[in-house]
Amino acid sequence: MSGSVFGNMFKVSTFGESHGKALGVIVDGCPSGVSLCEEDIQKYLNRRKPGQSNVSTPRKEADEVEILSGVFEGKTTGTPIAMMVRNTSQKSADYSEIASYYRPGHADFTFDAKYGFRDYRGGGRSSGRETLARVAAGAVALKVLKELGIEIFAYTYEIGGITIDEEKFDKDFIMNNELYIPDKDALEKIRNLVIEKKAEGDSIGGVIKCKVKNLMPGIGEPVFDKLDANIAKAIMSIGAVKAFEIGNGVNASKIFGSENNDNFIYTENGIEKMTNNSGGVLGGISDGDEVYFKAYFKPTPSIFKEQKTVNKDGENISINIKGRHDPIIVPRAVVVVEAMTALAILDLVMLNTCSNIDNLKKVYK
Ligand SMILES: Cc1cc2nc3c(=O)[nH]c(=O)nc-3n(C[C@H](O)[C@H](O)[C@H](O)COP(=O)(O)O)c2cc1C
């Protein structure tokens, strides 16, 4: 299967299926000398792990990562870093029916249309479990970015149409609740809605917001590798993401230039913008301001309500899906959004080292 490689300088290749033996990733291009151990990766994987709350799939997986190569005496060696997580809780029998029909909203139909053959167990490679490998690679990228002082974090912004109040934003609260919500007052309302939809056998969608702090101006390559274009590709490649919006986003199309333009001003810090509708990106290049964007997720396609579909015997049928599914994808995807953002940004930061002769000289010396 092609399309499993992301990045030019910091290049990741993922492999594995939901109910296969293992999932994993090879990271090629990580600089040497980065201190790295399994615990650095594990803490991110634990945030993505299933079965941790009543708003996630009950599938229980240890998701224990093994670093197979590229690290010696606690430091990266500059050679490919291979990481693997073995699957331990497959219940493939729950999915045997999916072999004969197509789940509405899932990738069963299109995989068959493309390959004529598919690993239907747990959705194979189209499963949300595939994101585990992205998170492992993203954890390495986040470690490198931290050394450069660049911080990336994401949180739940909206679920089922209930939006958090940014005035009540509490960063520390994000990690203290199972929905990764930064607004204490919104939590109860959103939690009740998720539990209600889960009890109905239905699912629910939502929005993740992500922020990148301390990115210097100049990151991003015009024309095809723009910063916003590459982050958009990274985010839109996550299953169930249906829209990406940078800065003022859709709202920019509804207001006037005089309202949307960010005016410049000299301050003691140099040139700054008076507002940040651009979301920290102008012409596909970082402008030194905070980069912020939103990722819009559809409701989980596998629901337990009766649905209509077709089977391979040419019949129109009604189905009731079995298996273990997330009633909402958003909370488990927060760390996936952080990981994919880190991969896109680190790749462009590394590419920028040869963007002009002064940079190149600094690196060459
Ligand atoms: C973290 C994560 C968890 C997911 N969990 C499930 C799940 O439990 N059940 C399901 O049907 N889809 C789940 N999905 C979504 C499917 O992978 C996705 O909808 C499917 O591949 C079809 O792709 P599309 O929605 O982008 O068209 C999950 C996605 C992510 C990112």
CSV table of N, CA and C and ligand atoms in Angstrom, one decimal, residues 48 103 105-107 126-128 131 238-242 298 300-302 324-326 329 332-333 336, ligand 1:
chain,number,residue,atom,x,y,z
A,48,ARG,N,-3.6,8.2,24.0
A,48,ARG,CA,-4.4,7.8,22.9
A,48,ARG,C,-5.1,6.4,23.2
A,103,ARG,N,-19.9,-1.1,6.0
A,103,ARG,CA,-20.4,-0.2,7.1
A,103,ARG,C,-20.6,1.2,6.5
A,105,GLY,N,-20.4,5.0,6.2
A,105,GLY,CA,-19.5,6.0,6.8
A,105,GLY,C,-18.1,5.5,7.0
A,106,HIS,N,-17.8,4.2,6.8
A,106,HIS,CA,-16.5,3.7,7.0
A,106,HIS,C,-15.8,3.4,5.7
A,107,ALA,N,-14.6,2.8,5.7
A,107,ALA,CA,-13.8,2.7,4.5
A,107,ALA,C,-13.9,1.3,3.8
A,126,SER,N,-7.6,1.0,7.9
A,126,SER,CA,-8.4,2.2,8.0
A,126,SER,C,-8.9,2.4,9.4
A,127,SER,N,-8.5,1.6,10.4
A,127,SER,CA,-8.9,1.7,11.8
A,127,SER,C,-8.2,2.9,12.4
A,128,GLY,N,-8.9,3.5,13.4
A,128,GLY,CA,-8.4,4.5,14.2
A,128,GLY,C,-7.1,4.1,14.9
A,131,THR,N,-3.5,5.2,14.1
A,131,THR,CA,-2.9,6.5,14.5
A,131,THR,C,-1.9,6.3,15.6
A,238,ILE,N,-5.8,12.3,9.1
A,238,ILE,CA,-6.3,11.6,10.2
A,238,ILE,C,-7.7,11.1,9.9
A,239,GLY,N,-8.0,9.9,10.1
A,239,GLY,CA,-9.4,9.3,9.9
A,239,GLY,C,-10.4,10.2,10.6
A,240,ALA,N,-11.5,10.4,9.8
A,240,ALA,CA,-12.7,11.1,10.4
A,240,ALA,C,-12.6,12.7,10.4
A,241,VAL,N,-11.4,13.2,10.0
A,241,VAL,CA,-11.3,14.7,9.9
A,241,VAL,C,-12.0,15.1,8.6
A,242,LYS,N,-12.9,16.1,8.7
A,242,LYS,CA,-13.6,16.5,7.5
A,242,LYS,C,-13.3,18.0,7.2
A,298,LYS,N,-15.9,14.2,12.1
A,298,LYS,CA,-17.3,13.7,12.0
A,298,LYS,C,-17.6,12.7,13.1
A,300,THR,N,-18.3,9.2,14.9
A,300,THR,CA,-17.7,7.8,14.7
A,300,THR,C,-18.7,7.1,13.7
A,301,PRO,N,-18.2,6.6,12.6
A,301,PRO,CA,-19.1,5.9,11.7
A,301,PRO,C,-19.7,4.6,12.2
A,302,SER,N,-19.0,3.8,13.0
A,302,SER,CA,-19.6,2.6,13.5
A,302,SER,C,-20.5,2.9,14.7
A,324,ARG,N,-16.2,-3.1,19.2
A,324,ARG,CA,-15.9,-2.1,20.3
A,324,ARG,C,-15.6,-0.8,19.6
A,325,HIS,N,-16.4,0.3,19.8
A,325,HIS,CA,-16.2,1.5,19.1
A,325,HIS,C,-16.2,2.7,20.0
A,326,ASP,N,-15.5,3.8,19.6
A,326,ASP,CA,-15.6,5.0,20.3
A,326,ASP,C,-16.9,5.7,20.0
A,329,ILE,N,-14.8,10.4,18.6
A,329,ILE,CA,-13.4,10.2,18.3
A,329,ILE,C,-12.5,11.3,18.9
A,332,ARG,N,-9.8,11.1,21.9
A,332,ARG,CA,-8.6,10.2,21.6
A,332,ARG,C,-7.8,10.8,20.5
A,333,ALA,N,-8.4,11.7,19.7
A,333,ALA,CA,-7.6,12.3,18.6
A,333,ALA,C,-6.8,13.5,19.0
A,336,VAL,N,-3.3,12.8,18.7
A,336,VAL,CA,-3.0,12.5,17.3
A,336,VAL,C,-2.8,13.8,16.5
B,1,LIG,C1,-8.3,8.1,17.2
B,1,LIG,C2,-9.4,7.5,16.3
B,1,LIG,C3,-10.3,6.5,16.7
B,1,LIG,C4,-11.3,6.0,15.9
B,1,LIG,N1,-12.1,5.1,16.4
B,1,LIG,C5,-13.1,4.6,15.6
B,1,LIG,C6,-14.0,3.6,16.0
B,1,LIG,O1,-14.0,3.1,17.2
B,1,LIG,N2,-15.0,3.1,15.2
B,1,LIG,C7,-15.1,3.6,13.9
B,1,LIG,O2,-16.0,3.2,13.2
B,1,LIG,N3,-14.3,4.6,13.4
B,1,LIG,C8,-13.3,5.1,14.2
B,1,LIG,N4,-12.4,6.0,13.7
B,1,LIG,C9,-12.7,6.6,12.4
B,1,LIG,C10,-12.4,5.8,11.2
B,1,LIG,O3,-11.0,5.4,11.2
B,1,LIG,C11,-12.7,6.6,9.9
B,1,LIG,O4,-13.9,7.3,10.0
B,1,LIG,C12,-12.7,5.7,8.7
B,1,LIG,O5,-11.4,5.2,8.4
B,1,LIG,C13,-13.3,6.4,7.5
B,1,LIG,O6,-12.5,7.5,7.1
B,1,LIG,P1,-13.1,8.9,6.9
B,1,LIG,O7,-14.0,9.1,8.0
B,1,LIG,O8,-11.9,9.9,7.0
B,1,LIG,O9,-13.8,9.0,5.6
B,1,LIG,C14,-11.4,6.5,14.6
B,1,LIG,C15,-10.5,7.5,14.1
B,1,LIG,C16,-9.5,8.0,14.9
B,1,LIG,C17,-8.6,9.1,14.4
